[in-house]
mmCIF file with all atom_site columns, C-alpha atoms in Angstrom:
data_model
loop_
_atom_site.group_PDB
_atom_site.id
_atom_site.type_symbol
_atom_site.label_atom_id
_atom_site.label_alt_id
_atom_site.label_comp_id
_atom_site.label_asym_id
_atom_site.label_entity_id
_atom_site.label_seq_id
_atom_site.pdbx_PDB_ins_code
_atom_site.Cartn_x
_atom_site.Cartn_y
_atom_site.Cartn_z
_atom_site.occupancy
_atom_site.B_iso_or_equiv
_atom_site.pdbx_formal_charge
_atom_site.auth_seq_id
_atom_site.auth_comp_id
_atom_site.auth_asym_id
_atom_site.auth_atom_id
_atom_site.pdbx_PDB_model_num
ATOM 1   C CA . UNK A 1 1   ? 9.870   7.532   10.374  1.00 89.00 ? 1   UNK A CA 1
ATOM 2   C CA . UNK A 1 2   ? 11.484  8.082   6.972   1.00 93.00 ? 2   UNK A CA 1
ATOM 3   C CA . UNK A 1 3   ? 9.801   9.994   4.143   1.00 93.00 ? 3   UNK A CA 1
ATOM 4   C CA . UNK A 1 4   ? 10.442  9.321   0.451   1.00 94.00 ? 4   UNK A CA 1
ATOM 5   C CA . UNK A 1 5   ? 9.592   12.246  -1.828  1.00 92.00 ? 5   UNK A CA 1
ATOM 6   C CA . UNK A 1 6   ? 11.752  11.676  -4.906  1.00 92.00 ? 6   UNK A CA 1
ATOM 7   C CA . UNK A 1 7   ? 11.335  9.341   -7.834  1.00 94.00 ? 7   UNK A CA 1
ATOM 8   C CA . UNK A 1 8   ? 13.847  6.463   -7.748  1.00 94.00 ? 8   UNK A CA 1
ATOM 9   C CA . UNK A 1 9   ? 16.258  5.427   -10.475 1.00 94.00 ? 9   UNK A CA 1
ATOM 10  C CA . UNK A 1 10  ? 15.380  2.432   -12.632 1.00 93.00 ? 10  UNK A CA 1
ATOM 11  C CA . UNK A 1 11  ? 16.687  -0.865  -11.290 1.00 94.00 ? 11  UNK A CA 1
ATOM 12  C CA . UNK A 1 12  ? 15.179  -3.647  -13.395 1.00 96.00 ? 12  UNK A CA 1
ATOM 13  C CA . UNK A 1 13  ? 12.156  -5.963  -13.463 1.00 97.00 ? 13  UNK A CA 1
ATOM 14  C CA . UNK A 1 14  ? 10.891  -8.162  -10.669 1.00 98.00 ? 14  UNK A CA 1
ATOM 15  C CA . UNK A 1 15  ? 11.932  -11.789 -11.232 1.00 97.00 ? 15  UNK A CA 1
ATOM 16  C CA . UNK A 1 16  ? 11.019  -13.406 -7.936  1.00 97.00 ? 16  UNK A CA 1
ATOM 17  C CA . UNK A 1 17  ? 8.065   -15.469 -6.719  1.00 97.00 ? 17  UNK A CA 1
ATOM 18  C CA . UNK A 1 18  ? 4.477   -14.306 -6.311  1.00 97.00 ? 18  UNK A CA 1
ATOM 19  C CA . UNK A 1 19  ? 1.449   -15.624 -4.481  1.00 97.00 ? 19  UNK A CA 1
ATOM 20  C CA . UNK A 1 20  ? -2.143  -14.419 -4.240  1.00 96.00 ? 20  UNK A CA 1
ATOM 21  C CA . UNK A 1 21  ? -3.924  -14.733 -0.899  1.00 94.00 ? 21  UNK A CA 1
ATOM 22  C CA . UNK A 1 22  ? -7.499  -14.116 0.222   1.00 91.00 ? 22  UNK A CA 1
ATOM 23  C CA . UNK A 1 23  ? -6.242  -13.507 3.753   1.00 90.00 ? 23  UNK A CA 1
ATOM 24  C CA . UNK A 1 24  ? -5.517  -10.083 5.207   1.00 91.00 ? 24  UNK A CA 1
ATOM 25  C CA . UNK A 1 25  ? -1.964  -8.773  5.057   1.00 93.00 ? 25  UNK A CA 1
ATOM 26  C CA . UNK A 1 26  ? -1.642  -9.159  8.837   1.00 90.00 ? 26  UNK A CA 1
ATOM 27  C CA . UNK A 1 27  ? -2.313  -12.886 8.657   1.00 91.00 ? 27  UNK A CA 1
ATOM 28  C CA . UNK A 1 28  ? 0.445   -13.616 6.126   1.00 94.00 ? 28  UNK A CA 1
ATOM 29  C CA . UNK A 1 29  ? 3.291   -11.700 7.794   1.00 94.00 ? 29  UNK A CA 1
ATOM 30  C CA . UNK A 1 30  ? 6.747   -13.150 8.312   1.00 94.00 ? 30  UNK A CA 1
ATOM 31  C CA . UNK A 1 31  ? 9.672   -11.765 10.283  1.00 95.00 ? 31  UNK A CA 1
ATOM 32  C CA . UNK A 1 32  ? 11.039  -8.592  8.650   1.00 96.00 ? 32  UNK A CA 1
ATOM 33  C CA . UNK A 1 33  ? 8.552   -8.491  5.767   1.00 97.00 ? 33  UNK A CA 1
ATOM 34  C CA . UNK A 1 34  ? 7.519   -5.204  4.184   1.00 98.00 ? 34  UNK A CA 1
ATOM 35  C CA . UNK A 1 35  ? 3.805   -4.358  4.400   1.00 98.00 ? 35  UNK A CA 1
ATOM 36  C CA . UNK A 1 36  ? 2.111   -1.733  2.260   1.00 98.00 ? 36  UNK A CA 1
ATOM 37  C CA . UNK A 1 37  ? -0.418  0.344   4.199   1.00 96.00 ? 37  UNK A CA 1
ATOM 38  C CA . UNK A 1 38  ? -3.180  2.075   2.220   1.00 96.00 ? 38  UNK A CA 1
ATOM 39  C CA . UNK A 1 39  ? -2.923  5.044   4.526   1.00 93.00 ? 39  UNK A CA 1
ATOM 40  C CA . UNK A 1 40  ? -5.114  8.028   5.262   1.00 90.00 ? 40  UNK A CA 1
ATOM 41  C CA . UNK A 1 41  ? -3.884  11.402  4.052   1.00 87.00 ? 41  UNK A CA 1
ATOM 42  C CA . UNK A 1 42  ? -5.129  13.046  7.234   1.00 86.00 ? 42  UNK A CA 1
ATOM 43  C CA . UNK A 1 43  ? -4.334  11.010  10.335  1.00 85.00 ? 43  UNK A CA 1
ATOM 44  C CA . UNK A 1 44  ? -2.374  7.924   11.409  1.00 83.00 ? 44  UNK A CA 1
ATOM 45  C CA . UNK A 1 45  ? -4.595  4.868   11.411  1.00 84.00 ? 45  UNK A CA 1
ATOM 46  C CA . UNK A 1 46  ? -7.427  6.536   9.535   1.00 82.00 ? 46  UNK A CA 1
ATOM 47  C CA . UNK A 1 47  ? -10.652 5.836   11.400  1.00 72.00 ? 47  UNK A CA 1
ATOM 48  C CA . UNK A 1 48  ? -9.373  2.929   13.485  1.00 72.00 ? 48  UNK A CA 1
ATOM 49  C CA . UNK A 1 49  ? -10.524 4.460   16.766  1.00 71.00 ? 49  UNK A CA 1
ATOM 50  C CA . UNK A 1 50  ? -14.040 5.178   15.463  1.00 75.00 ? 50  UNK A CA 1
ATOM 51  C CA . UNK A 1 51  ? -14.780 1.693   14.126  1.00 66.00 ? 51  UNK A CA 1
ATOM 52  C CA . UNK A 1 52  ? -13.830 1.987   10.453  1.00 70.00 ? 52  UNK A CA 1
ATOM 53  C CA . UNK A 1 53  ? -12.899 -1.353  8.896   1.00 73.00 ? 53  UNK A CA 1
ATOM 54  C CA . UNK A 1 54  ? -10.667 -0.670  5.880   1.00 83.00 ? 54  UNK A CA 1
ATOM 55  C CA . UNK A 1 55  ? -7.169  -2.080  5.376   1.00 89.00 ? 55  UNK A CA 1
ATOM 56  C CA . UNK A 1 56  ? -5.296  0.570   7.365   1.00 89.00 ? 56  UNK A CA 1
ATOM 57  C CA . UNK A 1 57  ? -7.701  0.337   10.272  1.00 90.00 ? 57  UNK A CA 1
ATOM 58  C CA . UNK A 1 58  ? -7.311  -3.445  10.451  1.00 88.00 ? 58  UNK A CA 1
ATOM 59  C CA . UNK A 1 59  ? -3.536  -3.063  10.458  1.00 90.00 ? 59  UNK A CA 1
ATOM 60  C CA . UNK A 1 60  ? -3.740  -0.400  13.159  1.00 89.00 ? 60  UNK A CA 1
ATOM 61  C CA . UNK A 1 61  ? -5.726  -2.644  15.499  1.00 89.00 ? 61  UNK A CA 1
ATOM 62  C CA . UNK A 1 62  ? -3.264  -5.497  15.086  1.00 90.00 ? 62  UNK A CA 1
ATOM 63  C CA . UNK A 1 63  ? 0.066   -3.687  15.121  1.00 93.00 ? 63  UNK A CA 1
ATOM 64  C CA . UNK A 1 64  ? 2.094   -0.658  16.153  1.00 93.00 ? 64  UNK A CA 1
ATOM 65  C CA . UNK A 1 65  ? 1.470   1.148   12.854  1.00 92.00 ? 65  UNK A CA 1
ATOM 66  C CA . UNK A 1 66  ? -0.881  3.940   13.932  1.00 90.00 ? 66  UNK A CA 1
ATOM 67  C CA . UNK A 1 67  ? 0.962   4.742   17.148  1.00 89.00 ? 67  UNK A CA 1
ATOM 68  C CA . UNK A 1 68  ? 4.357   4.823   15.443  1.00 89.00 ? 68  UNK A CA 1
ATOM 69  C CA . UNK A 1 69  ? 3.127   6.930   12.510  1.00 88.00 ? 69  UNK A CA 1
ATOM 70  C CA . UNK A 1 70  ? 2.033   9.736   14.844  1.00 86.00 ? 70  UNK A CA 1
ATOM 71  C CA . UNK A 1 71  ? 5.599   11.026  14.779  1.00 79.00 ? 71  UNK A CA 1
ATOM 72  C CA . UNK A 1 72  ? 5.524   11.465  10.996  1.00 83.00 ? 72  UNK A CA 1
ATOM 73  C CA . UNK A 1 73  ? 5.482   14.755  9.066   1.00 85.00 ? 73  UNK A CA 1
ATOM 74  C CA . UNK A 1 74  ? 3.713   12.884  6.266   1.00 85.00 ? 74  UNK A CA 1
ATOM 75  C CA . UNK A 1 75  ? 0.299   14.249  7.265   1.00 84.00 ? 75  UNK A CA 1
ATOM 76  C CA . UNK A 1 76  ? 1.374   17.833  6.550   1.00 80.00 ? 76  UNK A CA 1
ATOM 77  C CA . UNK A 1 77  ? 2.221   16.892  2.955   1.00 71.00 ? 77  UNK A CA 1
ATOM 78  C CA . UNK A 1 78  ? -1.161  15.713  1.702   1.00 60.00 ? 78  UNK A CA 1
ATOM 79  C CA . UNK A 1 79  ? -3.261  18.579  0.253   1.00 61.00 ? 79  UNK A CA 1
ATOM 80  C CA . UNK A 1 80  ? -6.922  17.676  -0.157  1.00 62.00 ? 80  UNK A CA 1
ATOM 81  C CA . UNK A 1 81  ? -8.000  20.199  -2.794  1.00 69.00 ? 81  UNK A CA 1
ATOM 82  C CA . UNK A 1 82  ? -7.787  17.816  -5.757  1.00 81.00 ? 82  UNK A CA 1
ATOM 83  C CA . UNK A 1 83  ? -8.137  14.536  -3.782  1.00 92.00 ? 83  UNK A CA 1
ATOM 84  C CA . UNK A 1 84  ? -4.974  13.107  -5.327  1.00 92.00 ? 84  UNK A CA 1
ATOM 85  C CA . UNK A 1 85  ? -3.164  13.739  -2.045  1.00 92.00 ? 85  UNK A CA 1
ATOM 86  C CA . UNK A 1 86  ? 0.610   13.519  -1.754  1.00 88.00 ? 86  UNK A CA 1
ATOM 87  C CA . UNK A 1 87  ? 2.963   11.253  -3.656  1.00 90.00 ? 87  UNK A CA 1
ATOM 88  C CA . UNK A 1 88  ? 5.259   11.219  -0.631  1.00 92.00 ? 88  UNK A CA 1
ATOM 89  C CA . UNK A 1 89  ? 5.436   7.799   1.037   1.00 94.00 ? 89  UNK A CA 1
ATOM 90  C CA . UNK A 1 90  ? 6.508   7.000   4.578   1.00 94.00 ? 90  UNK A CA 1
ATOM 91  C CA . UNK A 1 91  ? 8.428   4.124   6.151   1.00 96.00 ? 91  UNK A CA 1
ATOM 92  C CA . UNK A 1 92  ? 7.702   3.135   9.741   1.00 95.00 ? 92  UNK A CA 1
ATOM 93  C CA . UNK A 1 93  ? 9.512   0.384   11.612  1.00 94.00 ? 93  UNK A CA 1
ATOM 94  C CA . UNK A 1 94  ? 6.926   -1.579  13.570  1.00 94.00 ? 94  UNK A CA 1
ATOM 95  C CA . UNK A 1 95  ? 5.590   -4.905  14.747  1.00 95.00 ? 95  UNK A CA 1
ATOM 96  C CA . UNK A 1 96  ? 2.493   -7.069  14.363  1.00 92.00 ? 96  UNK A CA 1
ATOM 97  C CA . UNK A 1 97  ? 0.972   -7.921  17.731  1.00 92.00 ? 97  UNK A CA 1
ATOM 98  C CA . UNK A 1 98  ? -2.263  -9.726  16.864  1.00 85.00 ? 98  UNK A CA 1
ATOM 99  C CA . UNK A 1 99  ? -3.613  -12.032 14.152  1.00 82.00 ? 99  UNK A CA 1
ATOM 100 C CA . UNK A 1 100 ? -7.038  -13.538 13.526  1.00 75.00 ? 100 UNK A CA 1
ATOM 101 C CA . UNK A 1 101 ? -6.486  -16.324 16.039  1.00 72.00 ? 101 UNK A CA 1
ATOM 102 C CA . UNK A 1 102 ? -5.428  -13.972 18.853  1.00 81.00 ? 102 UNK A CA 1
ATOM 103 C CA . UNK A 1 103 ? -2.519  -12.124 20.433  1.00 85.00 ? 103 UNK A CA 1
ATOM 104 C CA . UNK A 1 104 ? 0.946   -13.294 19.474  1.00 88.00 ? 104 UNK A CA 1
ATOM 105 C CA . UNK A 1 105 ? 3.324   -14.596 22.133  1.00 88.00 ? 105 UNK A CA 1
ATOM 106 C CA . UNK A 1 106 ? 6.098   -12.548 20.524  1.00 93.00 ? 106 UNK A CA 1
ATOM 107 C CA . UNK A 1 107 ? 5.664   -9.482  18.283  1.00 94.00 ? 107 UNK A CA 1
ATOM 108 C CA . UNK A 1 108 ? 6.673   -9.971  14.642  1.00 95.00 ? 108 UNK A CA 1
ATOM 109 C CA . UNK A 1 109 ? 8.969   -7.134  13.488  1.00 96.00 ? 109 UNK A CA 1
ATOM 110 C CA . UNK A 1 110 ? 7.949   -5.674  10.131  1.00 97.00 ? 110 UNK A CA 1
ATOM 111 C CA . UNK A 1 111 ? 8.537   -2.687  7.875   1.00 97.00 ? 111 UNK A CA 1
ATOM 112 C CA . UNK A 1 112 ? 5.459   -0.603  7.099   1.00 97.00 ? 112 UNK A CA 1
ATOM 113 C CA . UNK A 1 113 ? 5.353   1.689   4.100   1.00 97.00 ? 113 UNK A CA 1
ATOM 114 C CA . UNK A 1 114 ? 2.328   3.967   3.970   1.00 96.00 ? 114 UNK A CA 1
ATOM 115 C CA . UNK A 1 115 ? 1.038   5.635   0.821   1.00 95.00 ? 115 UNK A CA 1
ATOM 116 C CA . UNK A 1 116 ? -2.171  7.375   -0.206  1.00 94.00 ? 116 UNK A CA 1
ATOM 117 C CA . UNK A 1 117 ? -4.277  6.419   -3.187  1.00 95.00 ? 117 UNK A CA 1
ATOM 118 C CA . UNK A 1 118 ? -6.042  9.111   -5.212  1.00 95.00 ? 118 UNK A CA 1
ATOM 119 C CA . UNK A 1 119 ? -9.687  9.379   -4.197  1.00 95.00 ? 119 UNK A CA 1
ATOM 120 C CA . UNK A 1 120 ? -11.595 9.099   -7.465  1.00 96.00 ? 120 UNK A CA 1
ATOM 121 C CA . UNK A 1 121 ? -14.940 8.872   -5.689  1.00 95.00 ? 121 UNK A CA 1
ATOM 122 C CA . UNK A 1 122 ? -14.388 12.234  -3.990  1.00 94.00 ? 122 UNK A CA 1
ATOM 123 C CA . UNK A 1 123 ? -13.237 13.773  -7.267  1.00 94.00 ? 123 UNK A CA 1
ATOM 124 C CA . UNK A 1 124 ? -16.469 12.780  -8.957  1.00 94.00 ? 124 UNK A CA 1
ATOM 125 C CA . UNK A 1 125 ? -18.623 13.824  -6.009  1.00 94.00 ? 125 UNK A CA 1
ATOM 126 C CA . UNK A 1 126 ? -17.059 17.297  -6.105  1.00 92.00 ? 126 UNK A CA 1
ATOM 127 C CA . UNK A 1 127 ? -17.372 17.671  -9.854  1.00 93.00 ? 127 UNK A CA 1
ATOM 128 C CA . UNK A 1 128 ? -13.678 17.298  -10.624 1.00 91.00 ? 128 UNK A CA 1
ATOM 129 C CA . UNK A 1 129 ? -12.543 15.796  -13.912 1.00 90.00 ? 129 UNK A CA 1
ATOM 130 C CA . UNK A 1 130 ? -10.928 12.376  -13.518 1.00 90.00 ? 130 UNK A CA 1
ATOM 131 C CA . UNK A 1 131 ? -8.246  12.276  -16.190 1.00 93.00 ? 131 UNK A CA 1
ATOM 132 C CA . UNK A 1 132 ? -7.401  8.626   -16.752 1.00 95.00 ? 132 UNK A CA 1
ATOM 133 C CA . UNK A 1 133 ? -3.895  9.215   -18.100 1.00 96.00 ? 133 UNK A CA 1
ATOM 134 C CA . UNK A 1 134 ? -2.982  11.500  -15.192 1.00 95.00 ? 134 UNK A CA 1
ATOM 135 C CA . UNK A 1 135 ? -4.295  9.075   -12.580 1.00 96.00 ? 135 UNK A CA 1
ATOM 136 C CA . UNK A 1 136 ? -2.519  6.105   -14.163 1.00 97.00 ? 136 UNK A CA 1
ATOM 137 C CA . UNK A 1 137 ? 0.738   8.078   -14.293 1.00 96.00 ? 137 UNK A CA 1
ATOM 138 C CA . UNK A 1 138 ? 0.335   9.125   -10.669 1.00 96.00 ? 138 UNK A CA 1
ATOM 139 C CA . UNK A 1 139 ? -0.241  5.518   -9.587  1.00 97.00 ? 139 UNK A CA 1
ATOM 140 C CA . UNK A 1 140 ? 2.927   4.310   -11.298 1.00 97.00 ? 140 UNK A CA 1
ATOM 141 C CA . UNK A 1 141 ? 4.929   7.133   -9.733  1.00 96.00 ? 141 UNK A CA 1
ATOM 142 C CA . UNK A 1 142 ? 3.592   6.431   -6.255  1.00 96.00 ? 142 UNK A CA 1
ATOM 143 C CA . UNK A 1 143 ? 4.164   2.693   -6.572  1.00 98.00 ? 143 UNK A CA 1
ATOM 144 C CA . UNK A 1 144 ? 7.737   3.303   -7.695  1.00 98.00 ? 144 UNK A CA 1
ATOM 145 C CA . UNK A 1 145 ? 8.333   5.287   -4.525  1.00 97.00 ? 145 UNK A CA 1
ATOM 146 C CA . UNK A 1 146 ? 6.731   2.558   -2.435  1.00 98.00 ? 146 UNK A CA 1
ATOM 147 C CA . UNK A 1 147 ? 9.105   -0.015  -3.898  1.00 98.00 ? 147 UNK A CA 1
ATOM 148 C CA . UNK A 1 148 ? 12.073  2.310   -3.431  1.00 98.00 ? 148 UNK A CA 1
ATOM 149 C CA . UNK A 1 149 ? 11.189  2.771   0.238   1.00 98.00 ? 149 UNK A CA 1
ATOM 150 C CA . UNK A 1 150 ? 11.088  -0.982  0.792   1.00 98.00 ? 150 UNK A CA 1
ATOM 151 C CA . UNK A 1 151 ? 14.356  -1.512  -1.066  1.00 98.00 ? 151 UNK A CA 1
ATOM 152 C CA . UNK A 1 152 ? 16.043  1.246   0.941   1.00 97.00 ? 152 UNK A CA 1
ATOM 153 C CA . UNK A 1 153 ? 15.088  -0.600  4.119   1.00 97.00 ? 153 UNK A CA 1
ATOM 154 C CA . UNK A 1 154 ? 16.427  -3.928  2.810   1.00 97.00 ? 154 UNK A CA 1
ATOM 155 C CA . UNK A 1 155 ? 13.044  -5.657  2.506   1.00 98.00 ? 155 UNK A CA 1
ATOM 156 C CA . UNK A 1 156 ? 13.289  -8.499  0.002   1.00 98.00 ? 156 UNK A CA 1
ATOM 157 C CA . UNK A 1 157 ? 9.817   -9.906  0.773   1.00 98.00 ? 157 UNK A CA 1
ATOM 158 C CA . UNK A 1 158 ? 6.744   -7.709  0.423   1.00 98.00 ? 158 UNK A CA 1
ATOM 159 C CA . UNK A 1 159 ? 3.037   -7.848  1.101   1.00 98.00 ? 159 UNK A CA 1
ATOM 160 C CA . UNK A 1 160 ? 1.258   -5.626  -1.415  1.00 98.00 ? 160 UNK A CA 1
ATOM 161 C CA . UNK A 1 161 ? -2.339  -5.164  -2.470  1.00 97.00 ? 161 UNK A CA 1
ATOM 162 C CA . UNK A 1 162 ? -4.989  -3.353  -4.552  1.00 97.00 ? 162 UNK A CA 1
ATOM 163 C CA . UNK A 1 163 ? -4.387  0.152   -3.204  1.00 97.00 ? 163 UNK A CA 1
ATOM 164 C CA . UNK A 1 164 ? -7.246  2.510   -3.958  1.00 95.00 ? 164 UNK A CA 1
ATOM 165 C CA . UNK A 1 165 ? -9.585  -0.133  -5.359  1.00 95.00 ? 165 UNK A CA 1
ATOM 166 C CA . UNK A 1 166 ? -12.057 0.023   -2.459  1.00 91.00 ? 166 UNK A CA 1
ATOM 167 C CA . UNK A 1 167 ? -14.016 3.121   -1.470  1.00 91.00 ? 167 UNK A CA 1
ATOM 168 C CA . UNK A 1 168 ? -11.685 5.370   -3.499  1.00 95.00 ? 168 UNK A CA 1
ATOM 169 C CA . UNK A 1 169 ? -12.914 3.584   -6.649  1.00 96.00 ? 169 UNK A CA 1
ATOM 170 C CA . UNK A 1 170 ? -9.624  3.244   -8.520  1.00 97.00 ? 170 UNK A CA 1
ATOM 171 C CA . UNK A 1 171 ? -10.464 0.743   -11.289 1.00 97.00 ? 171 UNK A CA 1
ATOM 172 C CA . UNK A 1 172 ? -8.798  -2.594  -10.700 1.00 97.00 ? 172 UNK A CA 1
ATOM 173 C CA . UNK A 1 173 ? -7.272  -2.761  -14.228 1.00 97.00 ? 173 UNK A CA 1
ATOM 174 C CA . UNK A 1 174 ? -5.608  0.630   -13.644 1.00 98.00 ? 174 UNK A CA 1
ATOM 175 C CA . UNK A 1 175 ? -4.120  -0.602  -10.373 1.00 98.00 ? 175 UNK A CA 1
ATOM 176 C CA . UNK A 1 176 ? -2.917  -3.881  -11.862 1.00 98.00 ? 176 UNK A CA 1
ATOM 177 C CA . UNK A 1 177 ? -1.274  -2.169  -14.828 1.00 98.00 ? 177 UNK A CA 1
ATOM 178 C CA . UNK A 1 178 ? 0.371   0.433   -12.613 1.00 98.00 ? 178 UNK A CA 1
ATOM 179 C CA . UNK A 1 179 ? 1.852   -2.253  -10.363 1.00 98.00 ? 179 UNK A CA 1
ATOM 180 C CA . UNK A 1 180 ? 3.018   -4.137  -13.435 1.00 97.00 ? 180 UNK A CA 1
ATOM 181 C CA . UNK A 1 181 ? 4.833   -1.064  -14.749 1.00 97.00 ? 181 UNK A CA 1
ATOM 182 C CA . UNK A 1 182 ? 6.322   -0.143  -11.372 1.00 98.00 ? 182 UNK A CA 1
ATOM 183 C CA . UNK A 1 183 ? 7.583   -3.659  -10.700 1.00 98.00 ? 183 UNK A CA 1
ATOM 184 C CA . UNK A 1 184 ? 8.974   -3.809  -14.218 1.00 97.00 ? 184 UNK A CA 1
ATOM 185 C CA . UNK A 1 185 ? 11.080  -0.744  -13.514 1.00 97.00 ? 185 UNK A CA 1
ATOM 186 C CA . UNK A 1 186 ? 11.852  -1.037  -9.791  1.00 98.00 ? 186 UNK A CA 1
ATOM 187 C CA . UNK A 1 187 ? 11.325  -4.681  -8.825  1.00 98.00 ? 187 UNK A CA 1
ATOM 188 C CA . UNK A 1 188 ? 14.687  -6.355  -9.348  1.00 98.00 ? 188 UNK A CA 1
ATOM 189 C CA . UNK A 1 189 ? 15.747  -6.227  -5.686  1.00 98.00 ? 189 UNK A CA 1
ATOM 190 C CA . UNK A 1 190 ? 12.785  -8.220  -4.368  1.00 98.00 ? 190 UNK A CA 1
ATOM 191 C CA . UNK A 1 191 ? 12.601  -11.984 -3.992  1.00 98.00 ? 191 UNK A CA 1
ATOM 192 C CA . UNK A 1 192 ? 8.971   -12.591 -3.072  1.00 98.00 ? 192 UNK A CA 1
ATOM 193 C CA . UNK A 1 193 ? 5.687   -10.706 -3.250  1.00 98.00 ? 193 UNK A CA 1
ATOM 194 C CA . UNK A 1 194 ? 2.462   -11.758 -1.580  1.00 98.00 ? 194 UNK A CA 1
ATOM 195 C CA . UNK A 1 195 ? -0.689  -10.072 -2.827  1.00 97.00 ? 195 UNK A CA 1
ATOM 196 C CA . UNK A 1 196 ? -3.063  -9.969  0.149   1.00 96.00 ? 196 UNK A CA 1
ATOM 197 C CA . UNK A 1 197 ? -6.663  -9.100  -0.669  1.00 94.00 ? 197 UNK A CA 1
ATOM 198 C CA . UNK A 1 198 ? -8.597  -9.832  2.506   1.00 87.00 ? 198 UNK A CA 1
ATOM 199 C CA . UNK A 1 199 ? -11.707 -11.945 2.808   1.00 79.00 ? 199 UNK A CA 1
ATOM 200 C CA . UNK A 1 200 ? -13.977 -9.223  1.410   1.00 81.00 ? 200 UNK A CA 1
ATOM 201 C CA . UNK A 1 201 ? -12.241 -8.994  -1.964  1.00 87.00 ? 201 UNK A CA 1
ATOM 202 C CA . UNK A 1 202 ? -14.138 -10.132 -5.022  1.00 91.00 ? 202 UNK A CA 1
ATOM 203 C CA . UNK A 1 203 ? -12.971 -13.124 -7.020  1.00 91.00 ? 203 UNK A CA 1
ATOM 204 C CA . UNK A 1 204 ? -12.877 -10.858 -10.068 1.00 93.00 ? 204 UNK A CA 1
ATOM 205 C CA . UNK A 1 205 ? -10.309 -8.620  -8.382  1.00 94.00 ? 205 UNK A CA 1
ATOM 206 C CA . UNK A 1 206 ? -8.090  -11.521 -7.387  1.00 94.00 ? 206 UNK A CA 1
ATOM 207 C CA . UNK A 1 207 ? -8.271  -13.004 -10.881 1.00 95.00 ? 207 UNK A CA 1
ATOM 208 C CA . UNK A 1 208 ? -7.418  -9.630  -12.448 1.00 95.00 ? 208 UNK A CA 1
ATOM 209 C CA . UNK A 1 209 ? -4.204  -9.504  -10.422 1.00 96.00 ? 209 UNK A CA 1
ATOM 210 C CA . UNK A 1 210 ? -3.372  -13.111 -11.243 1.00 95.00 ? 210 UNK A CA 1
ATOM 211 C CA . UNK A 1 211 ? -3.785  -12.401 -14.957 1.00 93.00 ? 211 UNK A CA 1
ATOM 212 C CA . UNK A 1 212 ? -1.476  -9.383  -14.604 1.00 89.00 ? 212 UNK A CA 1
ATOM 213 C CA . UNK A 1 213 ? 1.448   -11.768 -14.224 1.00 83.00 ? 213 UNK A CA 1
#
C-alpha cells in the first residue's frame, strides 16, 4: 500500500479518449487499469460484510480490494470531526475476481486508488456550515492526488466516477467541475478514461458528466 499526501505538480490537460458507461466499474475492467474506489474513512471495504451496497462494497465483494487495504495506515489519517475526512489517498495493487456473469477463470490485475469524499449530508445533519468554495477546492485537491497516484503507478487507462454524489450528497455539478479542473491540470499522462456510473445512476447524472467534456 502506498499513501499520497502531497499535492502534485502541474502536468497538463487530459487529451485522450473518454467513454461513459452505465455498468459498474468492475464490469468494465481491463488488465492493469486503474480503478477509483470511493472508500470509507473508517474501515477497508466500508460495510461490505454487513450487506451495504455502495460502490466500495461492490468492489470489495468482487476483488481483493478490502483484504489488501487492511494493511494500510490510511484509516488513521481520516478525522471525522468535520466530515471532510482526509485528503490522503491510497494505492493498492489488487485483482478483480468476479464480474456480473460469475467468477473469472483468471484474476484481472488492477490498480486501486482509494479516496474519501466529504460527507455533506453528515455536515448538515450535525449543524455544520457547508461552504461551497471550500468543498469545491477540497474536491479538486483530492482529485489531483488521485490522478497523481495513478500516474505514479504507470496507469494510462482509468475507471473514474461521481465520487461523493450518492449518500454523501455532493452536488453532481460540483463533482463534474472538480474533475474537469483536476484533469485539466494533471491529466496529460492518461490515454483513456471510462466513467462508470453503475445501473442505479440517474440519466441526469450521466448527462451532466457527458456535458462536462
